[in-house]
Amino acid sequence: MSENSIIRLPGIAILAMVMVSLVGCALPAMTERTESVSLPIQQTEDTRLGRAIAPALAEHGDNSGILTLADPFDAFAARVLLAEGADASLDVQYYIWRYDTSGRLLLNALYRAAERGVRVRLLLDDNGISGMDEPLAALDVHPNIEVRLFNPFPTRSAKWLGYLGDFSRLNHRMHNKSFTADNQAAIIGGRNIADEYFGAGYGALFADLDILAIGPIVDELSNDFDRYWASASAYPAELLLPEMGLEELITLMRSAQALEQSPEAAEYVRSVADSTFMTALLKGELRFTWAPVSMVSDDPAKALGESDGDDLMSRQLARALGEPTSSVDLVSPYFIPGKPGLALFRELESKGVEVRVLTNSLEANDVALVHAGYAKYRKPLLEAGVELFELRKLDEGKSVERGLQTGLSGSSSSSLHAKTFAVDGDTLFVGSFNFDPRSTHLNTELGFIIEDRELAAMLETLFEERLASVAYEVVLDDDGDLQWIERNGDEVIRHSHDPEAGAFKRGMVFVFSLLPIEGLL
C-alpha cells in the first residue's frame, strides 16, 4: 500500500460514513394523516361548473365530453381558469412541478382558490419538485390547502444519495398528471407544470397534448386520485418539509403576485386574459366531442413493487384495445419497444395491420440515454414493416402551425413529449404513458381511452399530411442500412446517420446502447 493511499484512507472512510448516515435516514412514520375523499358529484352540482355542464350531461347520457388542448398557452390558461372557476375543490396531481414562471403562477392560482374557500389537495412526486420544498411548505400552511409528496426521499438536499440506500423503492415514480375542479371538469395528458411544457422558457419546448374532460369520466378520475391520495406512498408534506408559518406564506404569494407584472410572465398573463375558455365553458358554448371514455391507471402500489401484474396499466390498455385489425398510429417521445413490443409489431404487420410510429430524433431528444435504448430497435422495426418517423428539432424562425391537427409541434427547439396513439382509426389514447420499459414496469401512469373516429382521425392526418415538413422518415436503403429522409418543400435530403447530431453524441449513444440498462430506461 502506497503512502498516498494510507494518507487518503481516513478521508474516504469519513466520506463513506457520512454517505451511509445520509442514505440510512428512514422516512417518518405516518401515524396521523387526515382522511379526505373527492366531493360527490351531487355535492358540486350547484357550483358554477356543475350548473354550466348539467344541460350537456343530460343530453349525452353516459358519454363524456372531450376537448383537446394542443396549444401550450391554451393548456396553461385552461388550468388557471379552472382554478379560478372552482367553487368547492381542486385535486391536482403531477410528476414535475418547477418553481419557474408557470409553476409560480399556477401555485398562486391554487392559493387564490383556497382563499375563496376551495379545498385544494396537491399531490406531487417527490423526484420532480427540485427547489420547491420551502414554497410547498409555506403553501401547506393554508387551512384549505394540503400538500402530499409521493414516494418521498428522506433527505431533502442531495436527494440522489437516497438512491444509494433505497434504489428499488426510489426508482419507481408517480408519472400521473391530472387537474380536477369540483369533480366536474378535469385536464389530463402529457404536460407537467414547467415553462418548457407551456411554450416558454429555454431549451426544449415540448410539443404536447392534454385533454379537457367533463362527464362521467371525471368522477372515475376523482376516485383514482383518492386512492393515490390515501396510498402508503403519499406522505403529508409537514412530515418532510421545513416548518413554515403564515408570514412565509404571505411573502411567497406576494412574490407570485409581483411576478404577474413582470416581462417574463407577460405571455402567460396575456394567454389567460385573452382566453374565452371559461366564459364559453360556463355558457355551454365549448364544442366538446362526446364519446365513450374509459380510464386506465396503475395501482399506486406499483411504486412499492407490490401491484398485481394483471393490474398494470399496460395490460389494461391491451385488454381495452383488443386486437387491432387495420392500423396503429403511435406517438411517443421515449419509444423503447423492447423484445415484447417488437414481437407485437411484427405480429401486427404480419396480419396486415399498418403500424406507424413518431418519436424524437436524436437531435430533438432531451434524454440521449433513452435514445440509445430506442436506436437498436430501428432496423428490426423497419424490417418488420413498421413505418418510422423521427421529429426534427425545428430551427428558430420556422413556421409550424400549432395544434395536434397541424403537426404536434411547438415553436423553435421543439421536442416531442405527447403520448398518444390511435387504433383502427376509431379509438384514441391520451395520457402519461410512454411506450418504454419505465412506463410499463416502474412508474405509475394514467390515461383515457376515447372511442371516437373524429379524434382518432387527428393522428391519421398528422401521419398522412403533416409529418413530411417536421419529421425525418427513417428507411432502409438497398444495402439494409439506415437512412433519414428530410423533406423541405421540393428538396429531398438523405442522411446516412442521425441528422444534426455530432460524432461524439452519436458515439455516446452507441456506447450507451451496449449497456444492460434497458429495463431502467
Coordinates of C-alpha atoms in Angstrom, one line a residue:
M1 CA 0.0 0.0 0.0
S2 CA 1.4 3.4 -1.0
E3 CA 1.9 6.3 1.4
N4 CA -0.6 8.3 -0.6
S5 CA -3.2 5.5 -0.1
I6 CA -2.6 5.4 3.7
I7 CA -3.0 9.2 3.9
R8 CA -6.2 9.1 1.9
L9 CA -7.9 6.2 3.7
P10 CA -9.3 8.3 6.7
G11 CA -10.9 10.8 4.3
I12 CA -12.5 8.0 2.3
A13 CA -13.8 6.3 5.5
I14 CA -15.3 9.6 6.8
L15 CA -17.0 10.2 3.4
A16 CA -18.4 6.7 3.4
M17 CA -19.7 7.1 7.0
V18 CA -21.4 10.4 6.1
M19 CA -23.0 8.9 3.0
V20 CA -24.2 5.9 4.9
S21 CA -25.7 8.1 7.6
L22 CA -27.4 10.2 4.9
V23 CA -28.9 7.4 2.9
G24 CA -29.7 5.4 6.1
C25 CA -32.3 8.0 7.2
A26 CA -35.7 6.4 7.4
L27 CA -39.0 8.0 6.3
P28 CA -41.1 9.4 9.1
A29 CA -43.9 7.3 10.4
M30 CA -47.3 8.2 9.2
T31 CA -49.1 7.7 12.5
E32 CA -51.5 10.5 11.7
R33 CA -52.8 11.6 8.4
T34 CA -56.1 13.4 7.6
E35 CA -58.6 11.5 5.7
S36 CA -60.4 13.1 2.8
V37 CA -62.1 12.0 -0.4
S38 CA -63.3 13.7 -3.6
L39 CA -66.6 15.6 -3.2
P40 CA -69.6 13.6 -4.6
I41 CA -70.9 15.0 -7.9
Q42 CA -74.3 15.6 -6.2
Q43 CA -72.4 18.0 -3.8
T44 CA -70.9 20.0 -6.6
E45 CA -73.9 20.2 -9.0
D46 CA -74.7 23.6 -7.7
T47 CA -71.3 25.1 -8.4
R48 CA -70.7 27.3 -11.4
L49 CA -69.1 24.4 -13.3
G50 CA -71.8 22.0 -12.2
R51 CA -74.6 24.3 -13.4
A52 CA -72.9 25.0 -16.7
I53 CA -72.2 21.4 -17.5
A54 CA -75.5 19.9 -16.4
P55 CA -77.6 20.5 -19.6
A56 CA -75.0 18.9 -21.8
L57 CA -74.6 15.9 -19.5
A58 CA -78.3 15.3 -19.5
E59 CA -78.3 15.3 -23.3
H60 CA -75.4 12.9 -23.8
G61 CA -76.1 10.2 -21.2
D62 CA -73.2 8.0 -20.3
N63 CA -70.8 9.7 -22.8
S64 CA -68.1 12.1 -21.7
G65 CA -67.2 15.4 -23.3
I66 CA -63.6 15.8 -24.6
L67 CA -61.8 18.9 -25.8
T68 CA -58.1 18.7 -27.0
L69 CA -55.6 21.2 -25.6
A70 CA -52.6 21.0 -28.0
D71 CA -51.7 24.7 -27.9
P72 CA -49.3 25.2 -24.9
F73 CA -50.7 28.6 -23.9
D74 CA -54.3 27.3 -24.1
A75 CA -53.2 24.4 -21.9
F76 CA -51.8 26.8 -19.3
A77 CA -54.7 29.2 -19.4
A78 CA -57.2 26.3 -19.1
R79 CA -55.6 25.2 -15.8
V80 CA -55.5 28.8 -14.4
L81 CA -59.1 29.4 -15.4
L82 CA -60.3 26.0 -14.0
A83 CA -58.7 27.0 -10.7
E84 CA -60.4 30.4 -10.9
G85 CA -63.7 28.7 -11.8
A86 CA -63.7 26.2 -9.0
D87 CA -66.1 26.8 -6.1
A88 CA -65.6 23.7 -4.0
S89 CA -62.5 21.6 -4.7
L90 CA -59.3 21.2 -6.7
D91 CA -57.5 17.9 -6.8
V92 CA -54.1 18.3 -8.5
Q93 CA -51.6 15.5 -9.2
Y94 CA -48.2 15.9 -11.1
Y95 CA -44.9 14.3 -11.7
I96 CA -42.9 17.5 -12.2
W97 CA -43.7 21.0 -10.8
R98 CA -41.0 23.5 -11.2
Y99 CA -40.6 26.8 -9.3
D100 CA -40.4 28.8 -12.5
T101 CA -42.7 31.3 -14.1
S102 CA -45.6 29.0 -15.0
G103 CA -45.1 26.9 -11.8
R104 CA -45.3 30.0 -9.6
L105 CA -48.3 31.5 -11.4
L106 CA -50.2 28.2 -11.0
L107 CA -49.3 28.0 -7.3
N108 CA -50.8 31.4 -7.0
A109 CA -53.9 30.3 -8.8
L110 CA -54.3 27.4 -6.2
Y111 CA -53.7 29.9 -3.4
R112 CA -56.4 32.3 -4.7
A113 CA -58.8 29.4 -4.9
A114 CA -58.1 28.4 -1.3
E115 CA -58.6 32.0 -0.2
R116 CA -62.2 31.7 -1.7
G117 CA -62.8 28.6 0.4
V118 CA -62.0 26.0 -2.2
R119 CA -60.4 22.8 -0.7
V120 CA -57.1 22.2 -2.5
R121 CA -55.3 18.8 -2.4
L122 CA -51.9 18.8 -4.1
L123 CA -50.1 15.5 -4.7
L124 CA -46.6 15.7 -6.3
D125 CA -44.0 13.2 -7.0
D126 CA -41.0 14.0 -4.8
N127 CA -38.5 13.4 -7.6
G128 CA -39.8 16.3 -9.7
I129 CA -40.0 19.2 -7.3
S130 CA -36.4 20.4 -7.0
G131 CA -36.2 23.8 -5.2
M132 CA -39.9 23.6 -4.1
D133 CA -39.5 22.5 -0.5
E134 CA -40.0 25.9 1.0
P135 CA -42.7 27.1 -1.3
L136 CA -44.7 23.9 -0.8
A137 CA -44.2 24.0 3.0
A138 CA -45.5 27.6 3.0
L139 CA -48.5 26.7 0.8
D140 CA -49.3 23.8 3.2
V141 CA -49.8 26.3 6.0
H142 CA -53.0 27.5 4.4
P143 CA -56.0 25.8 6.2
N144 CA -57.6 25.0 2.8
I145 CA -54.5 23.5 1.2
E146 CA -53.0 20.1 1.9
V147 CA -49.8 19.0 0.1
R148 CA -48.6 15.4 0.0
L149 CA -45.4 14.0 -1.5
F150 CA -45.4 10.7 -3.3
N151 CA -42.7 8.2 -2.7
P152 CA -40.5 10.8 -0.9
F153 CA -36.8 10.9 -0.3
P154 CA -35.9 11.0 3.4
T155 CA -33.0 13.5 2.8
R156 CA -34.1 16.8 1.3
S157 CA -30.7 18.0 0.0
A158 CA -28.7 15.8 -2.4
K159 CA -31.7 13.6 -3.0
W160 CA -29.7 11.4 -5.3
L161 CA -27.9 10.0 -2.2
G162 CA -31.2 8.3 -1.4
Y163 CA -30.8 6.0 -4.4
L164 CA -27.7 4.5 -2.8
G165 CA -29.6 3.2 0.2
D166 CA -33.1 2.5 -1.3
F167 CA -32.8 2.3 -5.1
S168 CA -35.5 -0.3 -5.6
R169 CA -38.1 1.9 -4.0
L170 CA -37.0 5.3 -5.2
N171 CA -36.6 4.1 -8.8
H172 CA -40.4 3.9 -9.0
R173 CA -42.1 7.2 -9.6
M174 CA -45.6 8.6 -10.0
H175 CA -45.8 9.9 -13.6
N176 CA -49.6 10.6 -13.5
K177 CA -50.8 14.1 -14.4
S178 CA -54.3 15.5 -13.6
F179 CA -56.0 18.7 -12.7
T180 CA -59.7 18.3 -11.5
A181 CA -62.0 21.1 -10.5
D182 CA -65.2 20.5 -8.4
N183 CA -65.3 16.9 -9.6
Q184 CA -66.9 18.4 -12.7
A185 CA -64.1 19.1 -15.2
A186 CA -60.6 17.8 -15.5
I187 CA -57.4 18.1 -17.5
I188 CA -55.1 15.1 -18.1
G189 CA -52.4 14.4 -20.6
G190 CA -48.6 14.6 -21.1
R191 CA -47.8 18.0 -19.7
N192 CA -46.1 18.6 -16.4
I193 CA -46.0 22.0 -14.7
A194 CA -43.0 23.9 -16.0
D195 CA -42.2 26.6 -18.6
E196 CA -40.9 24.2 -21.2
Y197 CA -44.3 22.4 -21.3
F198 CA -46.2 25.6 -21.9
G199 CA -44.3 27.1 -24.8
A200 CA -41.9 29.4 -22.8
G201 CA -38.5 29.2 -21.2
Y202 CA -35.3 28.0 -22.7
G203 CA -34.1 24.7 -24.1
A204 CA -36.6 22.1 -25.3
L205 CA -40.1 23.3 -25.8
F206 CA -42.2 20.2 -25.5
A207 CA -44.8 19.6 -28.2
D208 CA -47.5 18.0 -26.2
L209 CA -51.2 17.1 -25.8
D210 CA -53.7 17.4 -23.0
I211 CA -57.4 16.9 -23.0
L212 CA -60.2 18.6 -21.0
A213 CA -62.9 16.2 -19.9
I214 CA -66.4 16.6 -18.5
G215 CA -68.9 13.9 -17.7
P216 CA -68.8 10.5 -16.1
I217 CA -65.1 10.0 -16.7
V218 CA -64.3 12.9 -14.3
D219 CA -65.8 11.1 -11.3
E220 CA -63.8 8.0 -12.3
L221 CA -60.6 10.1 -12.3
S222 CA -61.5 11.6 -8.9
N223 CA -61.9 8.2 -7.4
D224 CA -58.4 7.3 -8.8
F225 CA -57.0 10.4 -7.3
D226 CA -58.4 9.3 -3.9
R227 CA -56.6 6.0 -4.0
Y228 CA -53.3 7.8 -4.7
W229 CA -54.0 10.4 -2.0
A230 CA -54.7 7.6 0.5
S231 CA -51.9 5.3 -0.6
A232 CA -49.0 4.2 1.5
S233 CA -46.7 6.3 -0.7
A234 CA -48.4 9.7 -0.2
Y235 CA -46.7 11.5 2.8
P236 CA -48.1 14.7 4.3
A237 CA -45.6 17.5 3.4
E238 CA -45.4 18.6 7.0
L239 CA -43.6 15.4 7.9
L240 CA -40.8 16.1 5.5
L241 CA -40.5 19.8 4.6
P242 CA -39.2 22.6 6.8
E243 CA -41.6 24.3 9.2
M244 CA -43.2 27.5 7.8
G245 CA -45.6 30.0 9.1
L246 CA -48.3 32.4 7.8
E247 CA -45.7 35.1 7.3
E248 CA -43.7 32.9 4.9
L249 CA -46.9 32.1 3.0
I250 CA -47.8 35.7 2.6
T251 CA -44.3 36.5 1.4
L252 CA -44.5 33.7 -1.1
M253 CA -47.8 34.8 -2.5
R254 CA -46.8 38.5 -2.7
S255 CA -43.8 37.4 -4.7
A256 CA -46.0 35.4 -7.1
Q257 CA -48.4 38.3 -7.5
A258 CA -45.5 40.6 -8.3
L259 CA -44.3 38.1 -10.9
E260 CA -47.6 38.6 -12.8
Q261 CA -46.4 42.1 -13.6
S262 CA -43.0 41.0 -14.9
P263 CA -42.0 40.8 -18.5
E264 CA -41.2 37.0 -18.2
A265 CA -44.8 36.4 -17.2
A266 CA -46.4 38.7 -19.8
E267 CA -47.3 36.0 -22.4
Y268 CA -48.8 33.7 -19.7
V269 CA -50.8 36.5 -18.3
R270 CA -52.0 37.6 -21.7
S271 CA -53.0 34.0 -22.6
V272 CA -55.3 33.9 -19.6
A273 CA -56.7 37.4 -20.2
D274 CA -57.3 36.7 -23.9
S275 CA -58.8 33.2 -23.3
T276 CA -62.5 32.7 -23.8
F277 CA -62.3 29.2 -22.4
M278 CA -64.0 29.7 -19.1
T279 CA -66.6 32.1 -20.4
A280 CA -67.5 29.6 -23.2
L281 CA -67.5 26.7 -20.7
L282 CA -69.8 28.5 -18.3
K283 CA -72.2 29.5 -21.1
G284 CA -72.2 25.9 -22.5
E285 CA -70.6 27.1 -25.8
L286 CA -67.5 25.0 -25.9
R287 CA -67.6 22.4 -28.7
F288 CA -66.9 19.1 -26.9
T289 CA -66.6 15.8 -28.7
W290 CA -69.0 13.4 -26.9
A291 CA -67.9 9.8 -26.8
P292 CA -67.5 6.7 -24.6
V293 CA -64.4 7.3 -22.5
S294 CA -62.7 4.8 -20.1
M295 CA -59.8 5.4 -17.8
V296 CA -56.7 3.2 -17.4
S297 CA -54.4 3.7 -14.4
D298 CA -51.8 1.9 -12.4
D299 CA -52.4 0.9 -8.9
P300 CA -50.3 3.3 -6.7
A301 CA -48.9 0.1 -5.0
K302 CA -46.8 -0.3 -8.2
A303 CA -44.5 2.4 -6.7
L304 CA -43.7 -0.1 -3.9
G305 CA -43.3 -3.0 -6.3
E306 CA -46.5 -4.6 -4.9
S307 CA -49.1 -4.3 -7.7
D308 CA -50.6 -7.3 -9.3
G309 CA -49.2 -7.9 -12.8
D310 CA -52.7 -8.2 -14.3
D311 CA -53.5 -4.7 -13.0
L312 CA -50.6 -3.0 -14.7
M313 CA -51.8 -0.2 -17.0
S314 CA -50.0 -1.7 -20.0
R315 CA -52.2 -4.8 -19.6
Q316 CA -55.3 -2.8 -19.0
L317 CA -54.5 -1.0 -22.3
A318 CA -54.1 -4.3 -24.1
R319 CA -57.4 -5.6 -22.8
A320 CA -59.3 -2.4 -23.6
L321 CA -58.0 -2.0 -27.1
G322 CA -58.4 -5.7 -28.1
E323 CA -56.9 -6.8 -31.4
P324 CA -56.2 -4.1 -34.0
T325 CA -57.4 -5.0 -37.5
S326 CA -56.2 -2.2 -39.8
S327 CA -53.9 0.4 -38.2
V328 CA -51.9 1.6 -35.2
D329 CA -50.6 5.1 -35.2
L330 CA -48.3 5.7 -32.2
V331 CA -46.7 8.9 -30.9
S332 CA -44.2 8.5 -28.0
P333 CA -41.3 10.8 -27.1
Y334 CA -39.4 8.0 -25.4
F335 CA -40.0 4.9 -27.5
I336 CA -38.3 1.7 -26.5
P337 CA -40.4 -1.3 -27.7
G338 CA -38.2 -4.0 -26.1
K339 CA -38.4 -7.5 -27.4
P340 CA -42.1 -7.9 -26.4
G341 CA -43.1 -4.7 -28.3
L342 CA -41.0 -5.7 -31.3
A343 CA -42.7 -9.1 -31.4
L344 CA -46.1 -7.4 -31.1
F345 CA -45.4 -5.1 -34.0
R346 CA -44.1 -7.9 -36.1
E347 CA -47.3 -9.9 -35.5
L348 CA -49.5 -6.9 -36.3
E349 CA -47.6 -6.3 -39.6
S350 CA -47.8 -10.0 -40.5
K351 CA -51.6 -9.7 -40.1
G352 CA -51.8 -6.7 -42.4
V353 CA -52.1 -4.1 -39.7
E354 CA -50.3 -0.8 -40.7
V355 CA -48.1 0.4 -37.9
R356 CA -46.7 3.9 -37.9
V357 CA -44.6 5.4 -35.1
L358 CA -43.5 9.0 -34.4
T359 CA -40.8 9.6 -31.8
N360 CA -37.9 12.0 -31.2
S361 CA -34.9 12.2 -33.4
L362 CA -31.5 12.2 -31.7
E363 CA -31.2 16.0 -32.2
A364 CA -34.6 16.6 -30.6
N365 CA -34.5 14.0 -27.8
D366 CA -33.8 15.6 -24.4
V367 CA -32.6 12.3 -23.0
A368 CA -29.8 10.8 -25.1
L369 CA -29.6 7.7 -22.8
V370 CA -33.2 6.8 -23.7
H371 CA -32.5 7.3 -27.4
A372 CA -29.8 4.7 -27.1
G373 CA -32.4 2.2 -25.9
Y374 CA -34.6 3.0 -28.9
A375 CA -31.8 3.2 -31.6
K376 CA -31.1 -0.6 -31.6
Y377 CA -34.7 -1.4 -32.5
R378 CA -34.9 0.8 -35.6
K379 CA -33.6 -1.8 -38.1
P380 CA -35.7 -4.7 -36.7
L381 CA -38.8 -2.5 -36.7
L382 CA -38.3 -1.4 -40.3
E383 CA -37.6 -4.9 -41.4
A384 CA -40.9 -5.9 -39.8
G385 CA -42.7 -3.3 -42.0
V386 CA -43.2 -0.6 -39.3
E387 CA -43.1 3.0 -40.7
L388 CA -40.8 5.1 -38.6
F389 CA -40.7 8.9 -38.2
E390 CA -38.4 11.0 -36.0
L391 CA -39.4 14.6 -35.1
R392 CA -36.8 17.1 -36.2
K393 CA -35.6 19.9 -33.9
L394 CA -37.1 23.0 -35.5
D395 CA -34.9 26.0 -36.1
E396 CA -35.7 29.5 -35.0
G397 CA -37.9 31.2 -37.5
K398 CA -39.5 28.1 -39.0
S399 CA -43.2 28.5 -39.0
V400 CA -45.1 25.4 -37.8
E401 CA -48.9 25.7 -37.2
R402 CA -49.9 24.9 -33.6
G403 CA -52.0 22.0 -32.6
L404 CA -52.2 18.3 -32.9
Q405 CA -54.2 18.6 -36.1
T406 CA -51.4 20.5 -37.7
G407 CA -48.3 18.7 -36.6
L408 CA -48.0 18.2 -32.9
S409 CA -45.2 20.8 -33.0
G410 CA -44.4 23.7 -30.8
S411 CA -42.2 26.6 -31.5
S412 CA -38.4 26.7 -32.0
S413 CA -36.3 23.9 -30.5
S414 CA -39.3 21.7 -30.1
S415 CA -39.1 18.2 -28.6
L416 CA -41.9 15.8 -28.8
H417 CA -43.5 15.0 -25.4
A418 CA -47.1 13.9 -26.3
K419 CA -48.1 10.3 -25.5
T420 CA -50.9 9.2 -27.7
F421 CA -51.9 6.5 -30.2
A422 CA -54.9 5.6 -32.3
V423 CA -56.1 2.1 -33.2
D424 CA -58.1 1.3 -36.3
G425 CA -58.9 4.9 -36.9
D426 CA -61.7 4.9 -34.2
T427 CA -60.1 4.8 -30.8
L428 CA -57.6 7.3 -29.3
F429 CA -55.5 7.0 -26.2
V430 CA -54.1 10.2 -24.4
G431 CA -52.2 10.2 -21.2
S432 CA -48.8 9.9 -19.5
F433 CA -47.8 6.5 -20.8
N434 CA -44.6 6.3 -22.8
F435 CA -44.0 3.2 -24.9
D436 CA -40.9 2.2 -22.9
P437 CA -39.9 -0.2 -20.0
R438 CA -40.1 2.5 -17.4
S439 CA -43.7 3.3 -18.0
T440 CA -44.6 -0.4 -18.3
H441 CA -42.8 -1.7 -15.2
L442 CA -41.6 1.1 -12.9
N443 CA -43.6 4.3 -13.0
T444 CA -47.3 4.7 -12.3
E445 CA -49.3 6.0 -15.3
L446 CA -52.7 7.4 -16.2
G447 CA -54.7 7.8 -19.4
F448 CA -58.0 7.9 -21.1
I449 CA -59.2 5.7 -24.0
I450 CA -61.6 7.6 -26.2
E451 CA -63.8 5.8 -28.7
D452 CA -64.3 8.5 -31.4
R453 CA -63.4 8.5 -35.1
E454 CA -63.1 12.3 -35.3
L455 CA -60.4 12.4 -32.6
A456 CA -58.6 9.4 -33.8
A457 CA -58.5 10.9 -37.3
M458 CA -56.3 13.7 -36.0
L459 CA -53.4 11.2 -35.8
E460 CA -54.2 9.9 -39.2
T461 CA -54.0 13.5 -40.5
L462 CA -50.7 14.0 -38.7
F463 CA -49.1 11.0 -40.3
E464 CA -50.5 11.4 -43.8
E465 CA -50.3 15.2 -44.3
R466 CA -48.0 16.9 -41.8
L467 CA -45.0 14.8 -40.9
A468 CA -43.1 15.4 -44.1
S469 CA -42.3 19.0 -43.0
V470 CA -41.4 18.3 -39.4
A471 CA -40.0 14.8 -39.2
Y472 CA -37.4 12.6 -40.8
E473 CA -38.7 9.4 -42.3
V474 CA -36.4 6.5 -41.4
V475 CA -36.0 3.8 -44.0
L476 CA -33.6 1.1 -45.0
D477 CA -31.6 1.5 -48.2
D478 CA -30.8 -1.2 -50.7
D479 CA -28.0 -2.5 -48.6
G480 CA -30.1 -2.7 -45.5
D481 CA -28.6 0.4 -43.8
L482 CA -30.5 3.2 -42.1
Q483 CA -31.3 6.4 -44.0
W484 CA -33.1 9.5 -42.8
I485 CA -35.2 11.3 -45.4
E486 CA -35.5 15.0 -44.9
R487 CA -38.1 16.9 -46.9
N488 CA -38.0 20.7 -47.2
G489 CA -40.6 21.6 -49.8
D490 CA -39.5 20.1 -53.1
E491 CA -36.0 19.5 -51.7
V492 CA -35.2 15.9 -50.5
I493 CA -32.1 15.2 -48.5
R494 CA -30.9 11.7 -47.5
H495 CA -28.8 11.3 -44.4
S496 CA -26.7 8.2 -43.7
H497 CA -26.6 8.8 -39.9
D498 CA -28.6 10.6 -37.3
P499 CA -29.1 14.1 -38.7
E500 CA -27.8 17.2 -36.9
A501 CA -26.0 15.1 -34.3
G502 CA -22.3 15.2 -34.0
A503 CA -19.9 12.3 -34.0
F504 CA -19.4 12.5 -30.2
K505 CA -23.1 12.4 -29.4
R506 CA -23.7 9.5 -31.8
G507 CA -20.7 7.7 -30.3
M508 CA -22.1 8.2 -26.8
V509 CA -25.5 6.7 -27.9
F510 CA -23.7 3.7 -29.3
V511 CA -21.8 3.2 -26.1
F512 CA -25.0 3.6 -24.0
S513 CA -26.8 1.0 -26.3
L514 CA -24.2 -1.6 -25.2
L515 CA -25.1 -1.2 -21.5
P516 CA -27.5 -3.7 -19.9
I517 CA -29.8 -0.9 -18.7
E518 CA -32.9 -1.1 -20.9
G519 CA -35.2 -2.1 -18.1
L520 CA -34.3 1.1 -16.3
L521 CA -35.0 3.5 -19.2

